[in-house]
Amino acid sequence: MSTTVKISFWWEFKNMFKILGAVGLGEELLITSEQFASPELPGLGWEIVLKVCSAVVYVYLRQIGKQNFNSLVTTKYKLFVVKFGSKILLTRSTKLFEDQTKLGFRAINVHQLMEFDVLRMQCKLEVDPPYDRNEIFKTSCRQLLGSQKFTDCVILVGVNLTIKK
């Protein structure tokens, strides 16, 4: 079975006041961090996204790569702003299903979170790599039978049984 991979990523965005002032009424601007990943998880990466609208700024984490139920990826995340050395939690994973392209989507008050026109963000991830559910099921059944702890019924291989009510 696979093990959990831990990733930590820092993103510092300067000149926020200039960006905020450039977005007019009814306009929006997407600002994305560089993609970050782990060599242990090929084909899977993340970006931090700021969606700047005229009056509101949203933040979320975007997963890039495996995004379907045939290649399940369990991602636990925490997204922080670091201001004057203190971490402020913006959003975190929940037990609910989320759109993997907008993990933790929420509005933030960017003016209160900036440190001298700079927005410093940190993302911490714990990722359980994709797994093959059929292979896990076969392995757990083999272990169950091998341990001889499955005593509720008898499994006969190669024998046909007729059961009448």
N, CA and C atoms as an extended XYZ file, in Angstrom:
495
Properties=species:S:1:pos:R:3:atomname:S:1:resname:S:1:resid:I:1 pbc="F F F"
N         0.826       -1.182        0.000 N   MET     1
C         0.000        0.000        0.000 CA  MET     1
C         0.872        1.248        0.000 C   MET     1
N         0.329        2.324       -0.466 N   SER     2
C         1.086        3.556       -0.586 CA  SER     2
C         1.116        4.327        0.732 C   SER     2
N         2.058        5.237        0.824 N   THR     3
C         2.187        6.051        2.027 CA  THR     3
C         1.831        7.502        1.709 C   THR     3
N         1.505        8.237        2.737 N   THR     4
C         1.125        9.636        2.582 CA  THR     4
C         2.341       10.484        2.221 C   THR     4
N         2.158       11.368        1.252 N   VAL     5
C         3.207       12.286        0.812 CA  VAL     5
C         2.879       13.670        1.369 C   VAL     5
N         3.874       14.322        1.979 N   LYS     6
C         3.666       15.663        2.541 CA  LYS     6
C         4.391       16.691        1.686 C   LYS     6
N         3.685       17.782        1.393 N   ILE     7
C         4.231       18.847        0.556 CA  ILE     7
C         3.958       20.181        1.249 C   ILE     7
N         4.945       21.056        1.232 N   SER     8
C         4.763       22.416        1.744 CA  SER     8
C         5.234       23.382        0.661 C   SER     8
N         4.431       24.415        0.387 N   PHE     9
C         4.745       25.360       -0.682 CA  PHE     9
C         4.511       26.782       -0.186 C   PHE     9
N         5.450       27.670       -0.480 N   TRP    10
C         5.340       29.087       -0.121 CA  TRP    10
C         5.142       29.910       -1.384 C   TRP    10
N         4.279       30.920       -1.296 N   TRP    11
C         4.053       31.835       -2.418 CA  TRP    11
C         4.002       33.251       -1.874 C   TRP    11
N         4.836       34.105       -2.427 N   GLU    12
C         4.863       35.505       -2.017 CA  GLU    12
C         4.471       36.352       -3.213 C   GLU    12
N         3.449       37.164       -3.017 N   PHE    13
C         2.953       37.994       -4.109 CA  PHE    13
C         3.097       39.460       -3.727 C   PHE    13
N         3.884       40.205       -4.522 N   LYS    14
C         4.169       41.613       -4.222 CA  LYS    14
C         3.279       42.533       -5.057 C   LYS    14
N         3.222       43.806       -4.659 N   ASN    15
C         2.457       44.847       -5.368 CA  ASN    15
C         0.963       44.561       -5.422 C   ASN    15
N         0.406       44.062       -4.347 N   MET    16
C        -1.025       43.738       -4.313 CA  MET    16
C        -1.902       44.973       -4.496 C   MET    16
N        -1.507       46.122       -3.917 N   PHE    17
C        -2.330       47.325       -4.057 CA  PHE    17
C        -2.466       47.730       -5.525 C   PHE    17
N        -1.380       47.600       -6.272 N   LYS    18
C        -1.402       47.952       -7.693 CA  LYS    18
C        -2.354       47.021       -8.453 C   LYS    18
N        -2.298       45.736       -8.143 N   ILE    19
C        -3.179       44.753       -8.790 CA  ILE    19
C        -4.632       45.030       -8.440 C   ILE    19
N        -4.902       45.249       -7.161 N   LEU    20
C        -6.277       45.493       -6.727 CA  LEU    20
C        -6.842       46.752       -7.372 C   LEU    20
N        -6.014       47.781       -7.520 N   GLY    21
C        -6.460       49.027       -8.140 CA  GLY    21
C        -6.686       48.910       -9.633 C   GLY    21
N        -6.033       47.948      -10.275 N   ALA    22
C        -6.152       47.795      -11.725 CA  ALA    22
C        -7.416       47.055      -12.151 C   ALA    22
N        -8.048       46.344      -11.230 N   VAL    23
C        -9.250       45.573      -11.571 CA  VAL    23
C       -10.462       46.484      -11.411 C   VAL    23
N       -11.134       46.746      -12.530 N   GLY    24
C       -12.277       47.656      -12.524 CA  GLY    24
C       -13.568       46.966      -12.139 C   GLY    24
N       -14.614       47.762      -12.043 N   LEU    25
C       -15.940       47.279      -11.687 CA  LEU    25
C       -16.429       46.268      -12.723 C   LEU    25
N       -16.854       45.113      -12.265 N   GLY    26
C       -17.355       44.069      -13.162 CA  GLY    26
C       -16.264       43.236      -13.817 C   GLY    26
N       -15.009       43.528      -13.528 N   GLU    27
C       -13.897       42.765      -14.102 CA  GLU    27
C       -13.395       41.748      -13.085 C   GLU    27
N       -12.658       40.780      -13.582 N   GLU    28
C       -11.997       39.829      -12.680 CA  GLU    28
C       -10.650       39.433      -13.257 C   GLU    28
N        -9.758       39.060      -12.360 N   LEU    29
C        -8.401       38.686      -12.730 CA  LEU    29
C        -8.011       37.442      -11.944 C   LEU    29
N        -7.497       36.427      -12.636 N   LEU    30
C        -7.005       35.215      -11.969 CA  LEU    30
C        -5.486       35.301      -11.855 C   LEU    30
N        -4.985       35.163      -10.650 N   ILE    31
C        -3.546       35.153      -10.396 CA  ILE    31
C        -3.212       33.773       -9.848 C   ILE    31
N        -2.304       33.062      -10.517 N   THR    32
C        -1.967       31.709      -10.067 CA  THR    32
C        -0.486       31.626       -9.695 C   THR    32
N        -0.225       30.820       -8.693 N   SER    33
C         1.159       30.549       -8.306 CA  SER    33
C         1.772       29.624       -9.344 C   SER    33
N         3.063       29.427       -9.237 N   GLU    34
C         3.672       28.390      -10.062 CA  GLU    34
C         3.140       27.043       -9.574 C   GLU    34
N         3.153       26.081      -10.461 N   GLN    35
C         2.660       24.750      -10.095 CA  GLN    35
C         3.663       24.088       -9.153 C   GLN    35
N         3.146       23.427       -8.128 N   PHE    36
C         4.021       22.686       -7.224 CA  PHE    36
C         3.542       21.246       -7.137 C   PHE    36
N         4.498       20.340       -6.887 N   ALA    37
C         4.198       18.908       -6.915 CA  ALA    37
C         5.262       18.159       -6.121 C   ALA    37
N         5.152       16.843       -6.162 N   SER    38
C         6.145       15.974       -5.548 CA  SER    38
C         6.585       14.948       -6.590 C   SER    38
N         7.874       14.614       -6.641 N   PRO    39
C         8.325       13.593       -7.590 CA  PRO    39
C         7.704       12.219       -7.313 C   PRO    39
N         7.187       12.037       -6.094 N   GLU    40
C         6.554       10.767       -5.741 CA  GLU    40
C         5.151       10.633       -6.338 C   GLU    40
N         4.616       11.724       -6.877 N   LEU    41
C         3.262       11.723       -7.440 CA  LEU    41
C         3.293       12.242       -8.875 C   LEU    41
N         3.795       11.438       -9.815 N   PRO    42
C         3.880       11.910      -11.197 CA  PRO    42
C         2.487       12.194      -11.774 C   PRO    42
N         2.396       13.255      -12.544 N   GLY    43
C         1.133       13.602      -13.183 CA  GLY    43
C         0.142       14.292      -12.273 C   GLY    43
N         0.597       14.761      -11.123 N   LEU    44
C        -0.291       15.396      -10.158 CA  LEU    44
C         0.389       16.645       -9.614 C   LEU    44
N        -0.329       17.767       -9.626 N   GLY    45
C         0.241       19.015       -9.130 CA  GLY    45
C        -0.846       19.930       -8.604 C   GLY    45
N        -0.424       21.066       -8.040 N   TRP    46
C        -1.363       22.027       -7.458 CA  TRP    46
C        -0.907       23.439       -7.764 C   TRP    46
N        -1.846       24.368       -7.696 N   GLU    47
C        -1.585       25.793       -7.796 CA  GLU    47
C        -2.459       26.502       -6.767 C   GLU    47
N        -1.947       27.596       -6.217 N   ILE    48
C        -2.779       28.480       -5.405 CA  ILE    48
C        -3.329       29.533       -6.360 C   ILE    48
N        -4.619       29.806       -6.264 N   VAL    49
C        -5.253       30.761       -7.170 CA  VAL    49
C        -5.902       31.880       -6.361 C   VAL    49
N        -5.647       33.114       -6.785 N   LEU    50
C        -6.362       34.281       -6.278 CA  LEU    50
C        -7.265       34.768       -7.403 C   LEU    50
N        -8.546       34.857       -7.130 N   LYS    51
C        -9.504       35.389       -8.099 CA  LYS    51
C        -9.881       36.782       -7.606 C   LYS    51
N        -9.359       37.793       -8.286 N   VAL    52
C        -9.579       39.176       -7.882 CA  VAL    52
C       -10.754       39.724       -8.680 C   VAL    52
N       -11.840       40.024       -7.992 N   CYS    53
C       -12.995       40.671       -8.605 CA  CYS    53
C       -12.965       42.138       -8.181 C   CYS    53
N       -13.868       42.923       -8.704 N   SER    54
C       -13.828       44.359       -8.406 CA  SER    54
C       -13.951       44.650       -6.914 C   SER    54
N       -14.739       43.875       -6.183 N   ALA    55
C       -14.948       44.172       -4.764 CA  ALA    55
C       -14.464       43.070       -3.827 C   ALA    55
N       -14.237       41.882       -4.347 N   VAL    56
C       -13.937       40.728       -3.500 CA  VAL    56
C       -12.736       39.974       -4.064 C   VAL    56
N       -11.942       39.379       -3.161 N   VAL    57
C       -10.848       38.495       -3.571 CA  VAL    57
C       -11.148       37.108       -3.020 C   VAL    57
N       -11.072       36.113       -3.898 N   TYR    58
C       -11.289       34.722       -3.506 CA  TYR    58
C        -9.950       33.996       -3.575 C   TYR    58
N        -9.814       32.962       -2.765 N   VAL    59
C        -8.619       32.136       -2.791 CA  VAL    59
C        -9.053       30.677       -2.845 C   VAL    59
N        -8.282       29.869       -3.571 N   TYR    60
C        -8.528       28.432       -3.591 CA  TYR    60
C        -7.296       27.699       -4.090 C   TYR    60
N        -7.332       26.401       -3.918 N   LEU    61
C        -6.266       25.507       -4.339 CA  LEU    61
C        -6.780       24.712       -5.532 C   LEU    61
N        -6.002       24.666       -6.602 N   ARG    62
C        -6.414       23.931       -7.799 CA  ARG    62
C        -5.535       22.697       -7.972 C   ARG    62
N        -6.179       21.536       -8.039 N   GLN    63
C        -5.448       20.293       -8.304 CA  GLN    63
C        -5.386       20.097       -9.805 C   GLN    63
N        -4.200       19.772      -10.295 N   ILE    64
C        -3.991       19.561      -11.718 CA  ILE    64
C        -3.564       18.116      -11.907 C   ILE    64
N        -4.260       17.407      -12.767 N   GLY    65
C        -3.925       16.007      -13.002 CA  GLY    65
C        -5.098       15.116      -12.687 C   GLY    65
N        -4.840       14.018      -12.010 N   LYS    66
C        -5.858       13.004      -11.730 CA  LYS    66
C        -7.059       13.611      -11.016 C   LYS    66
N        -8.215       13.579      -11.692 N   GLN    67
C        -9.406       14.206      -11.134 CA  GLN    67
C       -10.651       13.371      -11.363 C   GLN    67
N       -10.518       12.061      -11.335 N   ASN    68
C       -11.726       11.258      -11.489 CA  ASN    68
C       -11.730       10.141      -10.466 C   ASN    68
N       -12.851        9.464      -10.353 N   PHE    69
C       -12.996        8.455       -9.310 CA  PHE    69
C       -12.312        7.136       -9.647 C   PHE    69
N       -11.785        6.988      -10.875 N   ASN    70
C       -11.030        5.783      -11.201 CA  ASN    70
C        -9.597        5.889      -10.690 C   ASN    70
N        -9.157        7.098      -10.412 N   SER    71
C        -7.814        7.299       -9.862 CA  SER    71
C        -7.938        8.234       -8.664 C   SER    71
N        -8.522        7.707       -7.603 N   LEU    72
C        -8.819        8.517       -6.424 CA  LEU    72
C        -7.555        9.064       -5.775 C   LEU    72
N        -7.599       10.331       -5.438 N   VAL    73
C        -6.518       10.985       -4.729 CA  VAL    73
C        -7.136       11.646       -3.509 C   VAL    73
N        -6.648       11.296       -2.341 N   THR    74
C        -7.141       11.917       -1.123 CA  THR    74
C        -6.175       13.034       -0.753 C   THR    74
N        -6.671       14.262       -0.729 N   THR    75
C        -5.840       15.424       -0.453 CA  THR    75
C        -6.335       16.139        0.794 C   THR    75
N        -5.466       16.242        1.797 N   LYS    76
C        -5.747       17.076        2.968 CA  LYS    76
C        -4.887       18.323        2.801 C   LYS    76
N        -5.493       19.478        2.987 N   TYR    77
C        -4.748       20.707        2.769 CA  TYR    77
C        -5.088       21.753        3.822 C   TYR    77
N        -4.140       22.660        4.003 N   LYS    78
C        -4.337       23.866        4.809 CA  LYS    78
C        -3.676       24.999        4.045 C   LYS    78
N        -4.386       26.093        3.906 N   LEU    79
C        -3.870       27.258        3.206 CA  LEU    79
C        -3.812       28.418        4.204 C   LEU    79
N        -2.610       28.961        4.382 N   PHE    80
C        -2.370       30.015        5.372 CA  PHE    80
C        -1.901       31.295        4.689 C   PHE    80
N        -2.098       32.407        5.376 N   VAL    81
C        -1.395       33.647        5.082 CA  VAL    81
C        -0.441       33.849        6.250 C   VAL    81
N         0.775       34.270        5.950 N   VAL    82
C         1.745       34.557        7.001 CA  VAL    82
C         1.942       36.071        7.035 C   VAL    82
N         1.569       36.680        8.165 N   LYS    83
C         1.655       38.133        8.325 CA  LYS    83
C         2.415       38.430        9.613 C   LYS    83
N         3.534       39.123        9.482 N   PHE    84
C         4.393       39.468       10.621 CA  PHE    84
C         4.751       38.233       11.449 C   PHE    84
N         5.048       37.127       10.759 N   GLY    85
C         5.479       35.901       11.423 CA  GLY    85
C         4.368       35.028       11.975 C   GLY    85
N         3.125       35.489       11.928 N   SER    86
C         1.995       34.696       12.434 CA  SER    86
C         1.227       34.071       11.274 C   SER    86
N         0.827       32.831       11.457 N   LYS    87
C         0.034       32.141       10.437 CA  LYS    87
C        -1.449       32.375       10.696 C   LYS    87
N        -2.161       32.718        9.631 N   ILE    88
C        -3.606       32.908        9.690 CA  ILE    88
C        -4.223       31.888        8.746 C   ILE    88
N        -5.015       30.974        9.288 N   LEU    89
C        -5.626       29.925        8.476 CA  LEU    89
C        -6.714       30.523        7.591 C   LEU    89
N        -6.589       30.304        6.280 N   LEU    90
C        -7.597       30.784        5.336 CA  LEU    90
C        -8.648       29.724        5.059 C   LEU    90
N        -8.183       28.531        4.765 N   THR    91
C        -9.094       27.450        4.429 CA  THR    91
C        -8.387       26.121        4.642 C   THR    91
N        -9.178       25.081        4.809 N   ARG    92
C        -8.618       23.744        5.029 CA  ARG    92
C        -9.564       22.706        4.452 C   ARG    92
N        -9.059       21.494        4.302 N   SER    93
C        -9.882       20.416        3.760 CA  SER    93
C       -10.945       20.011        4.767 C   SER    93
N       -12.014       19.456        4.234 N   THR    94
C       -13.100       18.934        5.063 CA  THR    94
C       -13.342       17.491        4.649 C   THR    94
N       -14.294       16.857        5.267 N   LYS    95
C       -14.636       15.478        4.901 CA  LYS    95
C       -15.608       15.445        3.720 C   LYS    95
N       -16.047       16.613        3.263 N   LEU    96
C       -17.012       16.693        2.171 CA  LEU    96
C       -16.311       16.570        0.823 C   LEU    96
N       -17.052       16.110       -0.198 N   PHE    97
C       -16.510       16.088       -1.553 CA  PHE    97
C       -16.379       17.521       -2.045 C   PHE    97
N       -15.271       17.822       -2.711 N   GLU    98
C       -15.027       19.163       -3.227 CA  GLU    98
C       -14.628       19.079       -4.687 C   GLU    98
N       -14.895       20.152       -5.397 N   ASP    99
C       -14.412       20.288       -6.762 CA  ASP    99
C       -12.889       20.385       -6.687 C   ASP    99
N       -12.194       19.446       -7.298 N   GLN   100
C       -10.737       19.396       -7.173 CA  GLN   100
C       -10.046       20.556       -7.888 C   GLN   100
N       -10.799       21.290       -8.695 N   THR   101
C       -10.214       22.462       -9.339 CA  THR   101
C       -10.438       23.726       -8.518 C   THR   101
N       -11.220       23.626       -7.420 N   LYS   102
C       -11.471       24.787       -6.546 CA  LYS   102
C       -11.524       24.349       -5.087 C   LYS   102
N       -10.471       23.700       -4.632 N   LEU   103
C       -10.420       23.225       -3.251 CA  LEU   103
C       -10.359       24.401       -2.281 C   LEU   103
N       -11.262       24.424       -1.320 N   GLY   104
C       -11.248       25.448       -0.278 CA  GLY   104
C       -11.676       26.827       -0.731 C   GLY   104
N       -12.411       26.924       -1.816 N   PHE   105
C       -12.834       28.211       -2.390 CA  PHE   105
C       -13.525       29.078       -1.339 C   PHE   105
N       -12.987       30.279       -1.107 N   ARG   106
C       -13.635       31.199       -0.167 CA  ARG   106
C       -13.151       32.626       -0.387 C   ARG   106
N       -13.978       33.563        0.043 N   ALA   107
C       -13.640       34.984       -0.043 CA  ALA   107
C       -12.721       35.351        1.120 C   ALA   107
N       -11.775       36.253        0.853 N   ILE   108
C       -10.872       36.717        1.906 CA  ILE   108
C       -10.813       38.246        1.890 C   ILE   108
N       -10.472       38.829        3.021 N   ASN   109
C       -10.238       40.265        3.114 CA  ASN   109
C        -8.740       40.485        2.924 C   ASN   109
N        -8.345       40.648        1.693 N   VAL   110
C        -6.924       40.700        1.354 CA  VAL   110
C        -6.240       41.916        1.988 C   VAL   110
N        -6.968       43.012        2.199 N   HIS   111
C        -6.367       44.210        2.806 CA  HIS   111
C        -5.902       43.937        4.237 C   HIS   111
N        -6.636       43.107        4.966 N   GLN   112
C        -6.244       42.777        6.342 CA  GLN   112
C        -5.136       41.727        6.398 C   GLN   112
N        -4.907       41.030        5.296 N   LEU   113
C        -3.951       39.921        5.297 CA  LEU   113
C        -2.587       40.289        4.721 C   LEU   113
N        -2.494       41.461        4.099 N   MET   114
C        -1.225       41.872        3.497 CA  MET   114
C        -0.270       42.430        4.550 C   MET   114
N         1.001       42.262        4.271 N   GLU   115
C         2.066       42.834        5.100 CA  GLU   115
C         2.865       43.772        4.199 C   GLU   115
N         2.620       45.074        4.316 N   PHE   116
C         3.308       46.077        3.487 CA  PHE   116
C         3.198       45.762        1.993 C   PHE   116
N         1.999       45.613        1.494 N   ASP   117
C         1.735       45.403        0.063 CA  ASP   117
C         2.206       44.031       -0.444 C   ASP   117
N         2.491       43.120        0.469 N   VAL   118
C         2.937       41.773        0.098 CA  VAL   118
C         1.988       40.755        0.724 C   VAL   118
N         1.596       39.781       -0.065 N   LEU   119
C         0.762       38.685        0.428 CA  LEU   119
C         1.617       37.422        0.439 C   LEU   119
N         1.873       36.879        1.629 N   ARG   120
C         2.674       35.649        1.771 CA  ARG   120
C         1.742       34.506        2.122 C   ARG   120
N         1.788       33.471        1.315 N   MET   121
C         0.898       32.332        1.544 CA  MET   121
C         1.707       31.054        1.660 C   MET   121
N         1.190       30.140        2.469 N   GLN   122
C         1.784       28.818        2.595 CA  GLN   122
C         0.682       27.789        2.436 C   GLN   122
N         0.990       26.743        1.694 N   CYS   123
C         0.059       25.634        1.518 CA  CYS   123
C         0.735       24.372        2.032 C   CYS   123
N         0.041       23.655        2.903 N   LYS   124
C         0.537       22.368        3.396 CA  LYS   124
C        -0.422       21.290        2.915 C   LYS   124
N         0.138       20.287        2.269 N   LEU   125
C        -0.658       19.186        1.721 CA  LEU   125
C        -0.222       17.859        2.314 C   LEU   125
N        -1.186       16.975        2.504 N   GLU   126
C        -0.922       15.564        2.784 CA  GLU   126
C        -1.734       14.793        1.760 C   GLU   126
N        -1.044       14.029        0.940 N   VAL   127
C        -1.694       13.372       -0.183 CA  VAL   127
C        -1.504       11.866       -0.089 C   VAL   127
N        -2.619       11.148       -0.182 N   ASP   128
C        -2.563        9.697       -0.321 CA  ASP   128
C        -2.640        9.413       -1.810 C   ASP   128
N        -1.584        8.828       -2.377 N   PRO   129
C        -1.533        8.623       -3.823 CA  PRO   129
C        -2.698        7.778       -4.332 C   PRO   129
N        -2.939        7.851       -5.649 N   PRO   130
C        -4.007        7.043       -6.243 CA  PRO   130
C        -3.783        5.564       -5.963 C   PRO   130
N        -4.874        4.855       -5.843 N   TYR   131
C        -4.773        3.434       -5.562 CA  TYR   131
C        -5.776        2.672       -6.413 C   TYR   131
N        -5.519        1.380       -6.554 N   ASP   132
C        -6.391        0.492       -7.311 CA  ASP   132
C        -7.314       -0.203       -6.319 C   ASP   132
N        -8.595        0.172       -6.320 N   ARG   133
C        -9.548       -0.375       -5.347 CA  ARG   133
C        -9.706       -1.887       -5.482 C   ARG   133
N        -9.682       -2.409       -6.704 N   ASN   134
C        -9.833       -3.856       -6.902 CA  ASN   134
C        -8.659       -4.620       -6.299 C   ASN   134
N        -7.462       -4.093       -6.486 N   GLU   135
C        -6.270       -4.752       -5.942 CA  GLU   135
C        -6.293       -4.730       -4.417 C   GLU   135
N        -6.720       -3.630       -3.827 N   ILE   136
C        -6.820       -3.537       -2.369 CA  ILE   136
C        -7.853       -4.530       -1.845 C   ILE   136
N        -8.982       -4.659       -2.537 N   PHE   137
C       -10.025       -5.605       -2.131 CA  PHE   137
C        -9.501       -7.043       -2.182 C   PHE   137
N        -8.807       -7.397       -3.268 N   LYS   138
C        -8.247       -8.749       -3.390 CA  LYS   138
C        -7.245       -9.029       -2.266 C   LYS   138
N        -6.383       -8.058       -2.002 N   THR   139
C        -5.371       -8.229       -0.958 CA  THR   139
C        -6.012       -8.396        0.409 C   THR   139
N        -7.018       -7.574        0.722 N   SER   140
C        -7.652       -7.676        2.043 CA  SER   140
C        -8.411       -8.991        2.188 C   SER   140
N        -9.032       -9.488        1.113 N   CYS   141
C        -9.713      -10.793        1.177 CA  CYS   141
C        -8.708      -11.919        1.397 C   CYS   141
N        -7.565      -11.849        0.695 N   ARG   142
C        -6.523      -12.858        0.877 CA  ARG   142
C        -6.015      -12.866        2.318 C   ARG   142
N        -5.796      -11.673        2.872 N   GLN   143
C        -5.322      -11.573        4.253 CA  GLN   143
C        -6.365      -12.098        5.231 C   GLN   143
N        -7.634      -11.826        4.967 N   LEU   144
C        -8.712      -12.290        5.830 CA  LEU   144
C        -8.788      -13.815        5.831 C   LEU   144
N        -8.729      -14.413        4.656 N   LEU   145
C        -8.770      -15.877        4.569 CA  LEU   145
C        -7.506      -16.502        5.154 C   LEU   145
N        -6.363      -15.871        4.887 N   GLY   146
C        -5.098      -16.399        5.398 CA  GLY   146
C        -5.005      -16.353        6.912 C   GLY   146
N        -5.625      -15.379        7.528 N   SER   147
C        -5.570      -15.258        8.988 CA  SER   147
C        -6.519      -16.233        9.685 C   SER   147
N        -7.430      -16.827        8.942 N   GLN   148
C        -8.415      -17.798        9.447 CA  GLN   148
C        -9.284      -17.199       10.551 C   GLN   148
N        -9.550      -15.914       10.455 N   LYS   149
C       -10.418      -15.246       11.425 CA  LYS   149
C       -11.832      -15.070       10.886 C   LYS   149
N       -12.034      -15.458        9.659 N   PHE   150
C       -13.344      -15.314        9.027 CA  PHE   150
C       -14.136      -16.585        9.314 C   PHE   150
N       -14.898      -16.605       10.398 N   THR   151
C       -15.538      -17.844       10.856 CA  THR   151
C       -17.050      -17.836       10.710 C   THR   151
N       -17.621      -16.811       10.085 N   ASP   152
C       -19.075      -16.731        9.973 CA  ASP   152
C       -19.651      -17.647        8.898 C   ASP   152
N       -18.832      -18.119        7.996 N   CYS   153
C       -19.327      -19.016        6.951 CA  CYS   153
C       -18.171      -19.861        6.426 C   CYS   153
N       -18.524      -20.834        5.639 N   VAL   154
C       -17.533      -21.712        5.023 CA  VAL   154
C       -17.542      -21.435        3.530 C   VAL   154
N       -16.381      -21.278        2.953 N   ILE   155
C       -16.280      -21.031        1.521 CA  ILE   155
C       -15.797      -22.311        0.868 C   ILE   155
N       -16.626      -22.856       -0.024 N   LEU   156
C       -16.271      -24.069       -0.756 CA  LEU   156
C       -15.913      -23.678       -2.180 C   LEU   156
N       -14.744      -24.061       -2.606 N   VAL   157
C       -14.287      -23.736       -3.943 CA  VAL   157
C       -14.467      -24.958       -4.827 C   VAL   157
N       -15.108      -24.772       -5.981 N   GLY   158
C       -15.290      -25.854       -6.927 CA  GLY   158
C       -16.460      -26.766       -6.609 C   GLY   158
N       -17.339      -26.411       -5.707 N   VAL   159
C       -18.493      -27.231       -5.337 CA  VAL   159
C       -19.764      -26.433       -5.613 C   VAL   159
N       -20.730      -27.065       -6.286 N   ASN   160
C       -22.022      -26.422       -6.535 CA  ASN   160
C       -22.981      -26.792       -5.417 C   ASN   160
N       -23.626      -25.816       -4.859 N   LEU   161
C       -24.598      -26.044       -3.797 CA  LEU   161
C       -25.969      -25.588       -4.265 C   LEU   161
N       -26.995      -26.353       -3.917 N   THR   162
C       -28.367      -25.951       -4.191 CA  THR   162
C       -29.015      -25.606       -2.868 C   THR   162
N       -29.513      -24.396       -2.782 N   ILE   163
C       -30.123      -23.939       -1.538 CA  ILE   163
C       -31.595      -23.686       -1.799 C   ILE   163
N       -32.456      -24.291       -0.946 N   LYS   164
C       -33.903      -24.117       -1.081 CA  LYS   164
C       -34.417      -23.385        0.135 C   LYS   164
N       -35.448      -22.582       -0.085 N   LYS   165
C       -36.062      -21.859        1.039 CA  LYS   165
C       -37.091      -22.700        1.721 C   LYS   165
